[in-house]
Short mmCIF file of C-alpha atoms in Angstrom, two decimals:
data_model
loop_
_atom_site.label_atom_id
_atom_site.label_comp_id
_atom_site.label_asym_id
_atom_site.label_seq_id
_atom_site.Cartn_x
_atom_site.Cartn_y
_atom_site.Cartn_z
CA UNK A 114 -46.31 -13.60 -19.10
CA UNK A 115 -43.81 -15.11 -16.67
CA UNK A 116 -40.96 -13.44 -18.49
CA UNK A 117 -42.73 -10.28 -18.75
CA UNK A 118 -43.60 -9.95 -15.13
CA UNK A 119 -39.93 -11.27 -14.08
CA UNK A 120 -38.35 -8.45 -16.06
CA UNK A 121 -40.74 -6.09 -15.09
CA UNK A 122 -40.23 -6.48 -11.61
CA UNK A 123 -36.44 -7.50 -11.56
CA UNK A 124 -33.70 -4.90 -10.97
CA UNK A 125 -31.66 -3.86 -14.02
CA UNK A 126 -28.49 -5.75 -13.19
CA UNK A 127 -30.33 -9.42 -12.70
CA UNK A 128 -32.24 -9.33 -15.78
CA UNK A 129 -30.18 -11.84 -17.62
CA UNK A 130 -30.19 -14.19 -14.87
CA UNK A 131 -33.87 -13.87 -14.44
CA UNK A 132 -34.23 -14.84 -18.05
CA UNK A 133 -32.03 -17.91 -17.74
CA UNK A 134 -33.68 -19.05 -14.48
CA UNK A 135 -37.18 -18.65 -15.97
CA UNK A 136 -36.59 -20.21 -19.12
CA UNK A 137 -35.17 -23.27 -17.36
CA UNK A 138 -37.68 -23.72 -14.84
CA UNK A 139 -40.49 -23.38 -17.69
CA UNK A 140 -39.29 -25.86 -19.76
CA UNK A 141 -38.79 -28.11 -16.80
CA UNK A 142 -42.38 -27.57 -15.81
CA UNK A 143 -43.75 -28.29 -19.42
CA UNK A 144 -41.80 -31.70 -19.13
CA UNK A 145 -43.04 -32.50 -15.75
CA UNK A 146 -46.56 -31.90 -16.98
CA UNK A 147 -46.26 -33.65 -20.31
CA UNK A 148 -47.28 -30.83 -22.09
CA UNK A 149 -47.51 -31.05 -26.16
CA UNK A 150 -44.48 -30.33 -28.11
CA UNK A 151 -44.02 -26.47 -28.80
CA UNK A 152 -43.89 -25.68 -32.86
CA UNK A 153 -41.33 -23.11 -31.70
CA UNK A 154 -38.32 -23.97 -30.37
CA UNK A 155 -36.30 -22.42 -27.34
CA UNK A 156 -34.08 -20.39 -29.62
CA UNK A 157 -36.78 -19.34 -31.84
CA UNK A 158 -39.12 -18.15 -28.56
CA UNK A 159 -35.88 -16.85 -26.39
CA UNK A 160 -34.51 -14.49 -29.31
CA UNK A 161 -37.10 -11.56 -29.06
CA UNK A 162 -36.53 -11.94 -25.13
CA UNK A 163 -32.60 -11.29 -25.55
CA UNK A 164 -33.22 -8.66 -27.95
CA UNK A 165 -35.46 -6.99 -25.42
CA UNK A 166 -32.88 -7.57 -22.72
CA UNK A 167 -30.03 -5.97 -24.68
CA UNK A 168 -32.33 -3.23 -25.01
CA UNK A 169 -33.22 -3.00 -21.38
CA UNK A 170 -29.57 -3.58 -20.23
CA UNK A 171 -28.04 -1.04 -22.68
CA UNK A 172 -26.34 -3.83 -24.97
CA UNK A 173 -24.10 -4.94 -22.00
CA UNK A 174 -25.61 -8.54 -23.05
CA UNK A 175 -24.85 -8.22 -26.79
CA UNK A 176 -21.64 -9.23 -28.45
CA UNK A 177 -22.17 -7.46 -31.79
CA UNK A 178 -20.78 -10.47 -33.78
CA UNK A 179 -22.32 -9.07 -37.08
CA UNK A 180 -25.41 -11.73 -37.08
CA UNK A 181 -29.02 -11.61 -37.32
CA UNK A 182 -29.30 -11.21 -34.03
CA UNK A 183 -27.46 -8.01 -34.26
CA UNK A 184 -29.15 -6.72 -37.10
CA UNK A 185 -32.66 -7.36 -35.65
CA UNK A 186 -31.40 -5.33 -32.49
CA UNK A 187 -29.93 -2.61 -34.56
CA UNK A 188 -33.69 -1.90 -35.92
CA UNK A 189 -35.65 -2.28 -32.72
CA UNK A 190 -32.92 0.11 -30.99
CA UNK A 191 -33.80 2.51 -33.70
CA UNK A 192 -37.42 1.77 -33.19
CA UNK A 193 -37.17 2.44 -29.63
CA UNK A 194 -34.91 5.72 -29.26
CA UNK A 195 -36.72 7.22 -32.32
CA UNK A 196 -40.10 5.67 -32.73
CA UNK A 197 -39.49 5.10 -36.37
CA UNK A 198 -36.85 3.34 -38.88
CA UNK A 199 -34.76 6.10 -40.52
CA UNK A 200 -34.03 6.73 -44.35
CA UNK A 201 -30.40 5.49 -43.47
CA UNK A 202 -31.68 2.10 -42.13
CA UNK A 203 -33.90 1.61 -45.15
CA UNK A 204 -30.75 2.47 -47.17
CA UNK A 205 -28.49 0.21 -45.31
CA UNK A 206 -31.11 -2.99 -45.75
CA UNK A 207 -31.47 -2.22 -49.26
CA UNK A 208 -27.93 -2.72 -49.96
CA UNK A 209 -27.83 -6.04 -48.10
CA UNK A 210 -31.34 -7.39 -49.38
CA UNK A 211 -32.58 -6.39 -52.54
CA UNK A 212 -36.21 -6.85 -51.01
CA UNK A 213 -35.66 -3.42 -49.49
CA UNK A 214 -35.05 -1.44 -52.82
CA UNK A 215 -38.67 0.01 -52.79
CA UNK A 216 -39.38 -0.15 -48.92
CA UNK A 217 -38.07 3.45 -47.72
CA UNK A 218 -40.74 5.00 -50.48
CA UNK A 219 -43.42 2.67 -50.19
CA UNK A 220 -43.42 2.83 -46.49
CA UNK A 221 -43.96 6.63 -46.91
CA UNK A 222 -46.98 6.41 -48.73
CA UNK A 223 -50.74 5.63 -47.82
CA UNK A 224 -51.87 2.74 -45.97
CA UNK A 225 -53.00 1.05 -49.17
CA UNK A 226 -49.64 1.05 -50.74
CA UNK A 227 -47.85 -0.29 -47.70
CA UNK A 228 -50.13 -3.12 -47.44
CA UNK A 229 -49.39 -4.12 -51.05
CA UNK A 230 -45.76 -3.60 -50.61
CA UNK A 231 -45.59 -6.06 -47.53
CA UNK A 232 -47.87 -8.49 -49.76
CA UNK A 233 -45.56 -8.52 -52.60
CA UNK A 234 -42.38 -9.24 -50.21
CA UNK A 235 -43.81 -12.13 -48.47
CA UNK A 236 -42.33 -14.72 -51.25
CA UNK A 237 -38.94 -12.74 -51.12
CA UNK A 238 -38.84 -13.29 -47.11
CA UNK A 239 -37.69 -17.23 -47.26
CA UNK A 240 -34.89 -16.10 -49.31
CA UNK A 241 -33.35 -14.33 -46.50
CA UNK A 242 -32.65 -17.77 -44.36
CA UNK A 243 -29.33 -17.82 -46.16
CA UNK A 244 -28.21 -14.56 -43.96
CA UNK A 245 -29.77 -16.00 -40.87
CA UNK A 246 -32.63 -18.50 -40.19
CA UNK A 247 -34.16 -15.73 -37.85
CA UNK A 248 -34.41 -12.90 -40.22
CA UNK A 249 -37.45 -14.16 -42.51
CA UNK A 250 -39.85 -14.36 -39.24
CA UNK A 251 -38.30 -10.76 -37.92
CA UNK A 252 -38.66 -8.83 -41.14
CA UNK A 253 -41.97 -10.43 -41.92
CA UNK A 254 -43.65 -8.84 -38.44
CA UNK A 255 -41.38 -5.74 -39.05
CA UNK A 256 -42.69 -5.05 -41.98
CA UNK A 257 -46.21 -5.28 -40.82
CA UNK A 258 -45.34 -3.06 -38.20
CA UNK A 259 -44.66 -0.24 -40.58
CA UNK A 260 -48.02 -0.55 -41.95
CA UNK A 261 -49.88 1.37 -39.11
CA UNK A 262 -46.76 2.11 -37.02
CA UNK A 263 -47.59 1.30 -33.10
CA UNK A 264 -50.74 -0.95 -33.50
CA UNK A 265 -51.61 -4.25 -33.84
CA UNK A 266 -54.47 -3.47 -36.20
CA UNK A 267 -52.82 -5.86 -39.20
CA UNK A 268 -52.71 -8.90 -37.39
CA UNK A 269 -55.01 -10.21 -39.64
CA UNK A 270 -52.33 -9.67 -42.50
CA UNK A 271 -49.83 -12.30 -40.92
CA UNK A 272 -52.31 -14.89 -40.05
CA UNK A 273 -52.08 -16.49 -43.58
CA UNK A 274 -48.29 -16.41 -43.37
CA UNK A 275 -47.65 -17.84 -39.91
CA UNK A 276 -47.38 -21.54 -40.99
CA UNK A 277 -44.38 -20.15 -42.95
CA UNK A 278 -43.04 -17.42 -40.86
CA UNK A 279 -44.38 -18.67 -37.25
CA UNK A 280 -42.28 -15.94 -35.20
CA UNK A 281 -43.67 -12.93 -37.06
CA UNK A 282 -46.42 -12.42 -34.94
CA UNK A 283 -44.14 -12.02 -31.99
CA UNK A 284 -41.83 -9.66 -33.96
CA UNK A 285 -44.68 -7.60 -34.94
CA UNK A 286 -45.61 -7.18 -31.56
CA UNK A 287 -42.36 -6.41 -30.36
CA UNK A 288 -41.78 -3.62 -33.20
CA UNK A 289 -45.21 -2.07 -32.62
CA UNK A 290 -44.55 -1.82 -28.78
CA UNK A 291 -41.28 -0.22 -28.96
CA UNK A 292 -42.87 2.67 -30.48
CA UNK A 293 -43.59 5.59 -27.97
CA UNK A 294 -46.71 6.62 -30.52
CA UNK A 295 -48.15 3.41 -29.94
CA UNK A 296 -51.48 2.95 -28.90
CA UNK A 297 -51.03 -1.06 -27.57
CA UNK A 298 -52.79 -0.28 -24.44
CA UNK A 299 -56.30 0.57 -26.06
CA UNK A 300 -55.96 -2.49 -28.28
CA UNK A 301 -58.85 -5.05 -28.31
CA UNK A 302 -60.84 -2.78 -25.77
CA UNK A 303 -57.88 -2.26 -23.38
CA UNK A 304 -56.33 -5.55 -23.29
CA UNK A 305 -53.19 -4.17 -23.29
CA UNK A 306 -53.83 -2.35 -19.99
CA UNK A 307 -55.14 -5.48 -18.33
CA UNK A 308 -52.16 -7.31 -19.31
CA UNK A 309 -49.98 -4.66 -17.73
CA UNK A 310 -52.10 -4.53 -14.86
CA UNK A 311 -51.52 -8.54 -14.27
CA UNK A 312 -47.68 -8.27 -15.12
CA UNK A 313 -46.96 -5.47 -12.32
CA UNK A 314 -49.47 -6.71 -10.03
#
């Protein structure tokens, strides 16, 4: 919440500095108040914000090193610009990761087929750690976001897998929120609108 508020209210040029400042202060506050250790490390928690900052700052914060972060960034950028993942992106993913061989056709079908494909893919996601430790959680959330684009209706599908992919629900929210056709403001009886109001106050 603190990070979202700072980025929403800060000037574009100071976004990167705001991220570093808030993350540092947040960790200090947790230490001083002797809060329990987080299940996710700061790198795992920080990566979605780093990707969001690259989108927010028109990629001036990115290095395009070819790693997992860049793969994630390119997909998120396409979701933001086009509100969907194009066939070219799916083709690229299928060449790099066999898991995605049928992804394009399955994710164009009815919701039932999309759900089946997502559940069948879970066992293969862990293998992606060899390409980058951040990729399994991202792709788990990303695939879930393609079942009902722009919604959070499929959170229950993720719940049984969060012990294995704890960042998946964060990525699911980000991928869903980047799509302009989304209906997140109305999720859970308007919870999105109330959160946005508090962030921007």
